[in-house]
Amino acid sequence: MQPQNIALEEVYRLADEALQNNGCDEQNANAVARTITRAERDGCASHGLFRLPGYLKALKSGKANGRADPKVEQLAPSVVRVDGDLGFAPLAHERGRSSLIELTRETGFAAQPIIRTHHFSALWAETEPLAEAGLAAFAFTAYMPSVAPAGGRKPFFGTNPLSFAWPRGDGAPPMVFDMATAAMARGEIMIAARDGHEVPAGAGVDADGAATTDPKAILGGAQLPFGGYKGSAIALMVELLSAGLMGEAFSDEAAARDNRDGGPPQGGELLIAIDPARFGDPEGWLEHSNQYLERLGALEGVRLPGDRRRTNRERIAKDGVSVPQTLLDDIAKLAGA
Ligand code: NDP
Ligand code: PYC
């Protein structure tokens, strides 16, 4: 069946209506719909409408609270926590963002643990607004066991993404990277399985631990970290920062308490923000770093992380986005009236 081309306004309407029809109040539905639309706008299909069925399943099973009222609380001079009230992460981020920005400007450096939330999205949408506010920002979150640690053959780490954003001043788009610590995001492997494509060698192993490029075999086996033991160490760091640090669940613990409805598990996330104007070069840091990034981007064959997304953003805003009919059918079935 032919994919449908739909405008971003329609992506938002579809997500928002489906969420509100299935137990989300307006604020929660709007926040998740904005996150899904942003992902589609930047060509990140694995974290756009593709995730809507999971959000709906988590509402239907009662795992996630569609009426969550996230609360912000300062824990220490540079730590401001958000308790997500067991809802989806987008509203927790929206509620916590201004306190994190204010505190970072005040102290030069601040962190935001986000607890009791269900995370199913791309992290760049969370670090980019902080860099647009002039701050450097990191985000880390764990998932459920999907990735075999270096030397192992069975899933233990989540796909555990991290993102870093760097401000470039005066309305210029920040430099943002965002990557799973698995060789591929699980969503990309699921899409390859759905569409019948192989994945690159190194993405995972089958249930017997044998290397394979068959995405279905990897989903039944284990993904691999990027870069062998180095990516494995970074995946471990993400577990410690987003779970051990803040009393939230490690990936294996999140899986143990998850009801397997296909929606996002409950877990934590850590944001860290830095005000570059408070680190010793208040007048020079921006131009100095911009010149460096320009030298990097000018090298033959090199582009800056985030450039592909921004090119997509310009094109998709005009042309709309192509969505598989099967996904639209799944959403319609789950969304009901
Ligand atoms: P990719 O491997 O596609 O990209 C990782 C980063 O590298 C991006 O910032 C990308 O920029 C950049 N990049 C890619 N190619 C180049 C290049 N040639 N030169 C310079 N930079 C490059 O992402 P992943 O598959 O690892 O992750 C996809 C998404 O999945 C992420 O948004 C992540 O947050 C999300 N995810 C979410 C999880 C969760 O638990 N919520 C778990 C795991 C992943 P660009 O975008 O411009 O290509
Ligand atoms: O793509 O690995 C992934 C993922 C996990 C949770 C949300 N996205």
XYZ file of N, CA, C and O in Angstrom, residues 7 11 31 47 63 92 113-114 139 206 233 244 275 303-305:
64
model
N 0.595 16.670 6.022
C 1.206 17.917 6.509
C 1.480 17.789 8.005
O 0.842 16.995 8.704
N -0.183 15.753 11.321
C 0.535 14.871 12.258
C 0.138 15.252 13.682
O -0.225 14.410 14.514
N 1.521 18.203 24.729
C 2.984 18.104 24.869
C 3.526 16.896 24.091
O 4.538 17.006 23.397
N 10.971 8.119 15.885
C 10.471 8.714 17.131
C 9.324 9.695 16.900
O 9.042 10.533 17.741
N -0.685 1.930 32.476
C 0.701 2.063 32.961
C 1.092 3.536 33.092
O 1.728 3.921 34.067
N 6.729 16.813 31.448
C 7.718 16.987 32.521
C 8.830 17.924 32.035
O 9.284 18.813 32.772
N 17.321 16.226 37.413
C 16.844 14.839 37.367
C 15.347 14.859 37.089
O 14.625 15.678 37.660
N 14.916 13.972 36.210
C 13.474 13.828 35.943
C 13.125 12.399 36.332
O 13.727 11.448 35.815
N 21.757 15.469 27.818
C 20.625 14.663 28.303
C 21.005 13.184 28.228
O 21.720 12.775 27.294
N 21.955 -12.679 16.915
C 20.682 -13.399 17.066
C 20.604 -14.059 18.454
O 21.515 -13.894 19.285
N 30.877 1.134 27.764
C 31.174 1.929 28.964
C 30.273 3.166 29.020
O 29.805 3.565 30.094
N 20.874 5.214 38.825
C 21.574 5.133 40.118
C 21.637 6.463 40.834
O 21.503 6.538 42.062
N 26.182 27.315 31.649
C 26.146 28.649 31.038
C 27.568 28.998 30.603
O 28.425 29.298 31.442
N 30.481 17.069 7.912
C 29.342 17.942 8.234
C 29.146 17.946 9.738
O 29.621 17.039 10.446
N 28.450 18.953 10.229
C 28.208 18.991 11.667
C 27.011 18.114 12.008
O 26.042 18.034 11.248
N 27.052 17.451 13.182
C 25.876 16.705 13.637
C 24.678 17.646 13.718
O 24.822 18.789 14.152
